Amino acid sequence: MTSIADRYEAVRRMTESLAEPLSPEDQTVQSMPDVSPTKWHRAHVTWFFEAFILAQHEAGFRVHDETYWLLFNSYYEAMGPRYPRPDRGLVTRPGAAEVGAYRAAVDERMERLLRSPDLDRRADVTSLVELGLNHEQQHQELLLMDIAHVLSRNPQRPSAYPETEHGGTYGGVRQDWLDVDGGIVEIGADGADFAFDNEMPTHDVLLRPFRIARRLVTNAEWLDFMEDGGYDRAELWLSDGWARVRAEGWRAPLYWIDDDGGGWQEHTLNGTRPVRLEDPVVHVSHYEADAFASWAGARLPTEFEWETAARLHGRAPDADPRRITSHHPLPARERPDETMLQAYDTCWQWTSSAYLPYPGFRVADGAVGEYNGKFMSGQMVLRGGACVTPMGHARATYRNFFPPHSRWMFGGVRLAQDAGDAARG
Amino acid sequence: MTSIADRYEAVRRMTESLAEPLSPEDQTVQSMPDVSPTKWHRAHVTWFFEAFILAQHEAGFRVHDETYWLLFNSYYEAMGPRYPRPDRGLVTRPGAAEVGAYRAAVDERMERLLRSPDLDRRADVTSLVELGLNHEQQHQELLLMDIAHVLSRNPQRPSAYPETEHGGTYGGVRQDWLDVDGGIVEIGADGADFAFDNEMPTHDVLLRPFRIARRLVTNAEWLDFMEDGGYDRAELWLSDGWARVRAEGWRAPLYWIDDDGGGWQEHTLNGTRPVRLEDPVVHVSHYEADAFASWAGARLPTEFEWETAARLHGRAPDADPRRITSHHPLPARERPDETMLQAYDTCWQWTSSAYLPYPGFRVADGAVGEYNGKFMSGQMVLRGGACVTPMGHARATYRNFFPPHSRWMFGGVRLAQDAGDAARG
Amino acid sequence: MTSIADRYEAVRRMTESLAEPLSPEDQTVQSMPDVSPTKWHRAHVTWFFEAFILAQHEAGFRVHDETYWLLFNSYYEAMGPRYPRPDRGLVTRPGAAEVGAYRAAVDERMERLLRSPDLDRRADVTSLVELGLNHEQQHQELLLMDIAHVLSRNPQRPSAYPETEHGGTYGGVRQDWLDVDGGIVEIGADGADFAFDNEMPTHDVLLRPFRIARRLVTNAEWLDFMEDGGYDRAELWLSDGWARVRAEGWRAPLYWIDDDGGGWQEHTLNGTRPVRLEDPVVHVSHYEADAFASWAGARLPTEFEWETAARLHGRAPDADPRRITSHHPLPARERPDETMLQAYDTCWQWTSSAYLPYPGFRVADGAVGEYNGKFMSGQMVLRGGACVTPMGHARATYRNFFPPHSRWMFGGVRLAQDAGDAARG
Amino acid sequence: MTSIADRYEAVRRMTESLAEPLSPEDQTVQSMPDVSPTKWHRAHVTWFFEAFILAQHEAGFRVHDETYWLLFNSYYEAMGPRYPRPDRGLVTRPGAAEVGAYRAAVDERMERLLRSPDLDRRADVTSLVELGLNHEQQHQELLLMDIAHVLSRNPQRPSAYPETEHGGTYGGVRQDWLDVDGGIVEIGADGADFAFDNEMPTHDVLLRPFRIARRLVTNAEWLDFMEDGGYDRAELWLSDGWARVRAEGWRAPLYWIDDDGGGWQEHTLNGTRPVRLEDPVVHVSHYEADAFASWAGARLPTEFEWETAARLHGRAPDADPRRITSHHPLPARERPDETMLQAYDTCWQWTSSAYLPYPGFRVADGAVGEYNGKFMSGQMVLRGGACVTPMGHARATYRNFFPPHSRWMFGGVRLAQDAGDAARG
């Protein structure tokens, strides 16, 4: 098993490798309040180690720069005042290079701590480091979805990263249902491996028999929905969703562009290119996912159904923290067995579950207790992992969550049905 | 049992008796987008009978006034264009008297229909009338909470209704817990009596053992929370709730006023008066209810816990559709038995459950199918009934729902705990 | 000459006669922040007499109702706190009838004061009453333009007043120019007759020779502008004006409606009716007036040019304070002489002059000093009088003023040119 | 006299020398919609030469980059679509270095054109180049005031430029009045030297005798105003100004900060430092200037008074286009003669004149005609030049203009009075 120090180094390097192709200008901009600048992400995750680990556990600790505690605290009320979130893109200094220097300085201090001989007697430190690394991996995902949004606003339509080759055959997988029996199931993480507080405690849930789609909804299927008037038929939509469709003029997924009537293009981290029919649809909101499901005679799974199905039929994801699957979701690839495809490496999958605490959920003491619990209002759960999820960071119990109108994360659609229902098409 | 025609007459009269003390000016104003003018409510419920019953089932049907179909359709997309909701207060004509004439004309036509000899063979009509009457009773509640908001904006601090005398002793009830066992329980309405679509179908839910408060939280307890810094301590609040506290300067329940530092006054439908310590706290949001529960070392019940406890310990409410309990929530009154007090006649009670469809929920065909399902997003469930609920309109399975920041409905707080937890105070 | 007491009675009655056809509901609504409810106007002008005259000059003065001082103070900072202007439409009480009682009570007290034997020794009182009456006449104009806006939001398209017959021949007047020499002219009111502070002091202005249109621009001419792409051609517009055109989708004057492509209709105080080609265009903003002038190869006159031309060529308006000309602007009627037609009884006429103090302007002492001076920023001057101007209230020196985007007042267009320029068409 | 080619080179170098100390991150951010990023300014002025000169006059012209025409067109409707102004800060590419390459490429092409042997026969080209250079000098001013705003949002309080030494004695100049006779004066530029279209044509204006302050209002005087309740006394303010004071919480000039009650600091381009009493007050709005003048028993001069006084008493400014006076306004320095001090090199000075066309003003043909005329609405004139004005760019006829609430330009206050009035203090 990898040492925590090696794992620290691998995760930290991964962040820098994602930022490396981005210019100082790219790293500075905040294209909407939900987005944070790349250099902010790089600094914030570093501040997390400085504030929650070094400040408590380093002998002779001194603050690297006091203004950084103001600038790079995200939302921890207990850690003092914070620079307003919507203004993160107004801060030009420290620049990308100075942030790099901050990272290097903290890394040097952290590695000294992590390689100290008495570390194995300090479970409090290692569990905090583990939290910090998982936190940084979440920000790797955020960094990628945020820079995709930043670059999407540029009429030059830049590409952030070259498209990588993926060996093997993707696409051509027929949709199918996987059946799951009802009954009492155990949900949640038991704490044996790392999990966030919101995945705990384990608890029993009563399920009714259901079935769940083998692969995600594709762009071809989404085009059918569009051509059948999906964005024009109020009866398919939740009321709040319909209000969004009208107010914001939604006609297609977030990054689809139809210049000059020449056919749908899609802005991706690999540049702008024609919509690929076999790709899974991505960058759709909960409202759109729900409307699509209604149109398709199906529904979204609950998060408990998803977790149960994934435990039964999902394939354990790979675990190399220096890699992500791709910069954009790939089509499904066929497997011989009864597998729930694209569970962990393609798109997060909207569920019909509101993001609420599990029975018996307890907020941790101290500032770290602000990690998840206080966001349990007004959001919907997405399950699984995305193409931009660092390998090894995805698991069956992981709960992602966003407001139902959010589209800029890599959110896609896996359908479900009550056992016995017949789906359209 | 009362005939449907008699019941129709009783419900319709009740609406008019609520509007009668209000001037034409009072009935015209919309004090915020969520509020509708009194005369709009009176007309809209009438349009419901015209559009969903007369238009389908009256021989030789003719529209009363075509512009009313534009003005008084609330949200039925399938019924054609609608006047914008936030502009309902801009419409001066038809005035209150013309709306009265509209009501009388529809009543005459409805009563002819309801007293026709072949009505007992027309279950489709009677079930739609039952829906229309329950709909009108909901609007009686809305009319009262809306006019309370309208009058609260008036510096003259008017009273809408005189305070009525309530015989018997109210107040002085010690808080206590009622214990409920865990296990699989049946939730929802079985359709034997009238219920809205969102209460169906019945389904099993797995509960853990819990306990629930015997009475609602009082103003005295809320003042303790305020004096202990409840509105200043971020750690007690959901993140969205804390943002509201800051953005809107919440310091107390919605209608509490502290002029000139002379002590808290409360605006009510009976006028403005000093806050009464034994009254239940009312006009608090889900965010405030949740923060209070955190402060009290407790939590809000789920809607399933509430329904189960109410079935075990709640007292069946009275059933006279010509009355409401009071214009403002009354304190609890002692009972000798193990009763869950104030379940149906005081305040709706915030739960920790998001408003979502029950497993197997199906939207009804046609425009009536827009009644509930499309609102199942972004709202929290409240259970029970309020002082402004028409008698007989409350039941154990009833699901009320509002966004978590809403305060103008009669929303109060009943605490719960996991079995075994010790509550503060 | 009429006594001040008779004049008081005539002006006060005129206000009530304008309000009389309006229902309590009509009188309550505020359809945009710029608009005030009819009953607010009726009460505010009454408060003006109570606060500025009775409170200073009545023996044993007692306030009629303290909340009225909060509710009906428009903008006098020196007179204490005020209810927020955009919320005037939220106040249902006092209702229209109570406002009537307030008017009657103040009238009784005022008439006692005005008929007291020593009044002729009290020039301070009569000059304040004169100000109060002119102020009330301004609010008669506002009342009419405000209720026109309120009713325009109603899909029933109501008429506030029946159309009155106007004897004689209107329309068919050919446009022509009146030439005016340059030189030093005296501008402003000399104080011999009543004038507002903003019309003073008299001062010299140097004019260049110019010419000014004999009549106002007609709807027929405006349709030419529209058909020639007037609302689509950025080059005709001031930058702020063009931004408004785009943001608010202006395609025609404010109250023009083109339902179903059946041709332009116009909402007026006399109901909705087809646009009449010979009527002067009305309810256009300064931006539109300026763009039209550019399109026509002309310009708007300065306020000094207008006043000079009106003194030379304008006909003295009639002077019966119990009448207005009409509820909607009438076409020009031919006259044999060299007259500047429609100067005082049709539409106010946009000038190219910003609303600024005259050289030597002094703000009066006390609260009355807030009457005009503090608004001398961000507004444009309109000159002349409108169809809704009470007779006798118009004069050559009168300065009306509104922000350049305002459309709901009766604003129209009279063109001008430098001497020697050739106008298009 | 310098050749146009040499002048081109000098002005272009000046821009780059201002940008050089700013990082790529600094050059990217737009801190409010009025502000443009540094790299945008650098590119936009370059596009001006490409679009208005090379595109018309270069043989074999080819566009440098088509997206630049979208990105770097400021407001020329006639030149095609434009990227939305408030989103200029979202564009990360081209970066600062690529903008540098664009500048170099256009410079090379421009210099070839400017050094071509037949240039002296092409007055159309040289006059457009002259316009382009004056345009670029305006953007040098904008670049500096914009970056000051960007850096002011940074809690690190950075300095953009080191403070330069200014030899000689500054400060200690007693305020005094300069008297000017009334009469007919000629206003405006006669076209002998370069002037913008809005300074023309010359025309006669009738002035009354007045007096004008010898130097600008100082910070010490502004502190007196503040301590005398200047920001709390409604009676001193224009109504729109008072609304701003309340809505935005104005308590002091824009960049004054009072952390921790330790005394007023001022953010400047040279860093944050204690307010210097003898410095002229700067970064105040028209509303504040007007309120200060009222408080001081004076008024602002009209733009015609300012120009007349400056012609009589102002000292001709220096003319080296490679320099500006300083990054922050300097105190007045004494002179033996009757001079109007600080006219051209300190702050622009608010006048009481709205920005309107001069009599006989004509918009130029083509896109260049959009330069000034279309902005003649809703703005006030400032006269003179500022510390950030490139030397030689200031002149007596120059008209600067901003909305009355604007504070981020270097706007200060010079008082005036009618002849005969007695000023306070």
mmCIF file with all atom_site columns, C-alpha atoms in Angstrom, chain B residues 145-238:
data_model
loop_
_atom_site.group_PDB
_atom_site.id
_atom_site.type_symbol
_atom_site.label_atom_id
_atom_site.label_alt_id
_atom_site.label_comp_id
_atom_site.label_asym_id
_atom_site.label_entity_id
_atom_site.label_seq_id
_atom_site.pdbx_PDB_ins_code
_atom_site.Cartn_x
_atom_site.Cartn_y
_atom_site.Cartn_z
_atom_site.occupancy
_atom_site.B_iso_or_equiv
_atom_site.pdbx_formal_charge
_atom_site.auth_seq_id
_atom_site.auth_comp_id
_atom_site.auth_asym_id
_atom_site.auth_atom_id
_atom_site.pdbx_PDB_model_num
ATOM 1  C CA . MET B 1 145 ? -52.203 34.195 5.157  1.00 0.00 ? 145 MET B CA 1
ATOM 2  C CA . ASP B 1 146 ? -52.073 36.521 2.145  1.00 0.00 ? 146 ASP B CA 1
ATOM 3  C CA . ILE B 1 147 ? -54.240 39.248 3.639  1.00 0.00 ? 147 ILE B CA 1
ATOM 4  C CA . ALA B 1 148 ? -52.176 39.038 6.832  1.00 0.00 ? 148 ALA B CA 1
ATOM 5  C CA . HIS B 1 149 ? -49.145 39.876 4.713  1.00 0.00 ? 149 HIS B CA 1
ATOM 6  C CA . VAL B 1 150 ? -50.902 42.692 2.874  1.00 0.00 ? 150 VAL B CA 1
ATOM 7  C CA . LEU B 1 151 ? -52.023 44.365 6.069  1.00 0.00 ? 151 LEU B CA 1
ATOM 8  C CA . SER B 1 152 ? -48.618 43.892 7.693  1.00 0.00 ? 152 SER B CA 1
ATOM 9  C CA . ARG B 1 153 ? -47.207 46.393 5.181  1.00 0.00 ? 153 ARG B CA 1
ATOM 10 C CA . ASN B 1 154 ? -49.560 49.101 6.399  1.00 0.00 ? 154 ASN B CA 1
ATOM 11 C CA . PRO B 1 155 ? -48.108 51.524 8.947  1.00 0.00 ? 155 PRO B CA 1
ATOM 12 C CA . GLN B 1 156 ? -51.613 51.918 10.377 1.00 0.00 ? 156 GLN B CA 1
ATOM 13 C CA . ARG B 1 157 ? -51.322 48.323 11.624 1.00 0.00 ? 157 ARG B CA 1
ATOM 14 C CA . PRO B 1 158 ? -54.915 47.393 10.938 1.00 0.00 ? 158 PRO B CA 1
ATOM 15 C CA . SER B 1 159 ? -56.794 44.397 12.275 1.00 0.00 ? 159 SER B CA 1
ATOM 16 C CA . ALA B 1 160 ? -58.625 42.303 9.700  1.00 0.00 ? 160 ALA B CA 1
ATOM 17 C CA . TYR B 1 161 ? -60.878 40.476 12.105 1.00 0.00 ? 161 TYR B CA 1
ATOM 18 C CA . PRO B 1 162 ? -61.872 40.955 15.757 1.00 0.00 ? 162 PRO B CA 1
ATOM 19 C CA . GLU B 1 163 ? -60.349 38.461 18.173 1.00 0.00 ? 163 GLU B CA 1
ATOM 20 C CA . THR B 1 164 ? -62.831 35.748 19.142 1.00 0.00 ? 164 THR B CA 1
ATOM 21 C CA . GLU B 1 165 ? -63.230 34.376 22.631 1.00 0.00 ? 165 GLU B CA 1
ATOM 22 C CA . HIS B 1 166 ? -62.042 30.828 23.195 1.00 0.00 ? 166 HIS B CA 1
ATOM 23 C CA . GLY B 1 167 ? -63.588 29.178 26.218 1.00 0.00 ? 167 GLY B CA 1
ATOM 24 C CA . GLY B 1 168 ? -61.452 26.868 28.359 1.00 0.00 ? 168 GLY B CA 1
ATOM 25 C CA . THR B 1 169 ? -57.898 27.084 29.589 1.00 0.00 ? 169 THR B CA 1
ATOM 26 C CA . TYR B 1 170 ? -55.057 27.424 27.131 1.00 0.00 ? 170 TYR B CA 1
ATOM 27 C CA . GLY B 1 171 ? -51.351 27.442 27.946 1.00 0.00 ? 171 GLY B CA 1
ATOM 28 C CA . GLY B 1 172 ? -49.268 26.115 30.797 1.00 0.00 ? 172 GLY B CA 1
ATOM 29 C CA . VAL B 1 173 ? -48.612 22.796 29.080 1.00 0.00 ? 173 VAL B CA 1
ATOM 30 C CA . ARG B 1 174 ? -45.203 21.355 29.901 1.00 0.00 ? 174 ARG B CA 1
ATOM 31 C CA . GLN B 1 175 ? -43.211 20.087 26.936 1.00 0.00 ? 175 GLN B CA 1
ATOM 32 C CA . ASP B 1 176 ? -42.743 16.317 26.832 1.00 0.00 ? 176 ASP B CA 1
ATOM 33 C CA . TRP B 1 177 ? -41.760 13.558 24.420 1.00 0.00 ? 177 TRP B CA 1
ATOM 34 C CA . LEU B 1 178 ? -43.958 10.874 22.942 1.00 0.00 ? 178 LEU B CA 1
ATOM 35 C CA . ASP B 1 179 ? -42.053 7.668  22.078 1.00 0.00 ? 179 ASP B CA 1
ATOM 36 C CA . VAL B 1 180 ? -42.698 5.808  18.852 1.00 0.00 ? 180 VAL B CA 1
ATOM 37 C CA . ASP B 1 181 ? -41.287 2.415  17.919 1.00 0.00 ? 181 ASP B CA 1
ATOM 38 C CA . GLY B 1 182 ? -39.448 1.768  14.677 1.00 0.00 ? 182 GLY B CA 1
ATOM 39 C CA . GLY B 1 183 ? -40.380 -0.753 12.001 1.00 0.00 ? 183 GLY B CA 1
ATOM 40 C CA . ILE B 1 184 ? -42.185 -0.852 8.690  1.00 0.00 ? 184 ILE B CA 1
ATOM 41 C CA . VAL B 1 185 ? -45.192 1.467  8.604  1.00 0.00 ? 185 VAL B CA 1
ATOM 42 C CA . GLU B 1 186 ? -47.726 2.264  5.954  1.00 0.00 ? 186 GLU B CA 1
ATOM 43 C CA . ILE B 1 187 ? -47.704 5.852  4.781  1.00 0.00 ? 187 ILE B CA 1
ATOM 44 C CA . GLY B 1 188 ? -50.200 7.733  2.628  1.00 0.00 ? 188 GLY B CA 1
ATOM 45 C CA . ALA B 1 189 ? -53.884 7.842  1.822  1.00 0.00 ? 189 ALA B CA 1
ATOM 46 C CA . ASP B 1 190 ? -55.722 4.778  0.618  1.00 0.00 ? 190 ASP B CA 1
ATOM 47 C CA . GLY B 1 191 ? -58.392 6.692  -1.278 1.00 0.00 ? 191 GLY B CA 1
ATOM 48 C CA . ALA B 1 192 ? -61.305 5.753  0.961  1.00 0.00 ? 192 ALA B CA 1
ATOM 49 C CA . ASP B 1 193 ? -61.810 9.418  1.813  1.00 0.00 ? 193 ASP B CA 1
ATOM 50 C CA . PHE B 1 194 ? -60.837 12.449 -0.211 1.00 0.00 ? 194 PHE B CA 1
ATOM 51 C CA . ALA B 1 195 ? -57.110 13.019 -0.488 1.00 0.00 ? 195 ALA B CA 1
ATOM 52 C CA . PHE B 1 196 ? -54.920 14.897 -2.940 1.00 0.00 ? 196 PHE B CA 1
ATOM 53 C CA . ASP B 1 197 ? -52.876 12.966 -5.461 1.00 0.00 ? 197 ASP B CA 1
ATOM 54 C CA . ASN B 1 198 ? -49.643 13.792 -3.636 1.00 0.00 ? 198 ASN B CA 1
ATOM 55 C CA . GLU B 1 199 ? -50.801 11.770 -0.602 1.00 0.00 ? 199 GLU B CA 1
ATOM 56 C CA . MET B 1 200 ? -50.947 8.614  -2.688 1.00 0.00 ? 200 MET B CA 1
ATOM 57 C CA . PRO B 1 201 ? -50.311 5.792  -3.169 1.00 0.00 ? 201 PRO B CA 1
ATOM 58 C CA . THR B 1 202 ? -49.923 4.109  0.184  1.00 0.00 ? 202 THR B CA 1
ATOM 59 C CA . HIS B 1 203 ? -46.518 2.561  0.564  1.00 0.00 ? 203 HIS B CA 1
ATOM 60 C CA . ASP B 1 204 ? -44.279 1.075  3.220  1.00 0.00 ? 204 ASP B CA 1
ATOM 61 C CA . VAL B 1 205 ? -41.531 3.028  4.909  1.00 0.00 ? 205 VAL B CA 1
ATOM 62 C CA . LEU B 1 206 ? -38.930 1.739  7.338  1.00 0.00 ? 206 LEU B CA 1
ATOM 63 C CA . LEU B 1 207 ? -38.671 3.870  10.467 1.00 0.00 ? 207 LEU B CA 1
ATOM 64 C CA . ARG B 1 208 ? -36.134 3.834  13.271 1.00 0.00 ? 208 ARG B CA 1
ATOM 65 C CA . PRO B 1 209 ? -37.455 4.361  16.797 1.00 0.00 ? 209 PRO B CA 1
ATOM 66 C CA . PHE B 1 210 ? -37.871 8.065  17.608 1.00 0.00 ? 210 PHE B CA 1
ATOM 67 C CA . ARG B 1 211 ? -39.608 10.461 19.893 1.00 0.00 ? 211 ARG B CA 1
ATOM 68 C CA . ILE B 1 212 ? -41.653 13.510 19.049 1.00 0.00 ? 212 ILE B CA 1
ATOM 69 C CA . ALA B 1 213 ? -42.633 16.584 21.038 1.00 0.00 ? 213 ALA B CA 1
ATOM 70 C CA . ARG B 1 214 ? -46.055 16.656 22.626 1.00 0.00 ? 214 ARG B CA 1
ATOM 71 C CA . ARG B 1 215 ? -46.700 20.303 21.841 1.00 0.00 ? 215 ARG B CA 1
ATOM 72 C CA . LEU B 1 216 ? -45.277 22.987 19.527 1.00 0.00 ? 216 LEU B CA 1
ATOM 73 C CA . VAL B 1 217 ? -42.391 25.287 20.378 1.00 0.00 ? 217 VAL B CA 1
ATOM 74 C CA . THR B 1 218 ? -43.640 28.452 22.138 1.00 0.00 ? 218 THR B CA 1
ATOM 75 C CA . ASN B 1 219 ? -42.727 32.095 21.781 1.00 0.00 ? 219 ASN B CA 1
ATOM 76 C CA . ALA B 1 220 ? -41.073 31.904 25.215 1.00 0.00 ? 220 ALA B CA 1
ATOM 77 C CA . GLU B 1 221 ? -38.781 29.152 23.941 1.00 0.00 ? 221 GLU B CA 1
ATOM 78 C CA . TRP B 1 222 ? -38.122 31.103 20.767 1.00 0.00 ? 222 TRP B CA 1
ATOM 79 C CA . LEU B 1 223 ? -37.113 34.155 22.807 1.00 0.00 ? 223 LEU B CA 1
ATOM 80 C CA . ASP B 1 224 ? -34.605 31.943 24.657 1.00 0.00 ? 224 ASP B CA 1
ATOM 81 C CA . PHE B 1 225 ? -33.161 30.971 21.299 1.00 0.00 ? 225 PHE B CA 1
ATOM 82 C CA . MET B 1 226 ? -32.963 34.616 20.242 1.00 0.00 ? 226 MET B CA 1
ATOM 83 C CA . GLU B 1 227 ? -31.384 35.687 23.498 1.00 0.00 ? 227 GLU B CA 1
ATOM 84 C CA . ASP B 1 228 ? -28.829 32.902 23.180 1.00 0.00 ? 228 ASP B CA 1
ATOM 85 C CA . GLY B 1 229 ? -27.699 34.403 19.885 1.00 0.00 ? 229 GLY B CA 1
ATOM 86 C CA . GLY B 1 230 ? -29.736 32.105 17.693 1.00 0.00 ? 230 GLY B CA 1
ATOM 87 C CA . TYR B 1 231 ? -29.786 34.518 14.756 1.00 0.00 ? 231 TYR B CA 1
ATOM 88 C CA . ASP B 1 232 ? -26.050 35.295 15.101 1.00 0.00 ? 232 ASP B CA 1
ATOM 89 C CA . ARG B 1 233 ? -24.478 31.854 15.258 1.00 0.00 ? 233 ARG B CA 1
ATOM 90 C CA . ALA B 1 234 ? -23.622 30.512 11.813 1.00 0.00 ? 234 ALA B CA 1
ATOM 91 C CA . GLU B 1 235 ? -22.913 27.028 13.167 1.00 0.00 ? 235 GLU B CA 1
ATOM 92 C CA . LEU B 1 236 ? -26.609 26.472 13.901 1.00 0.00 ? 236 LEU B CA 1
ATOM 93 C CA . TRP B 1 237 ? -27.757 27.139 10.367 1.00 0.00 ? 237 TRP B CA 1
ATOM 94 C CA . LEU B 1 238 ? -27.958 25.493 7.002  1.00 0.00 ? 238 LEU B CA 1
#
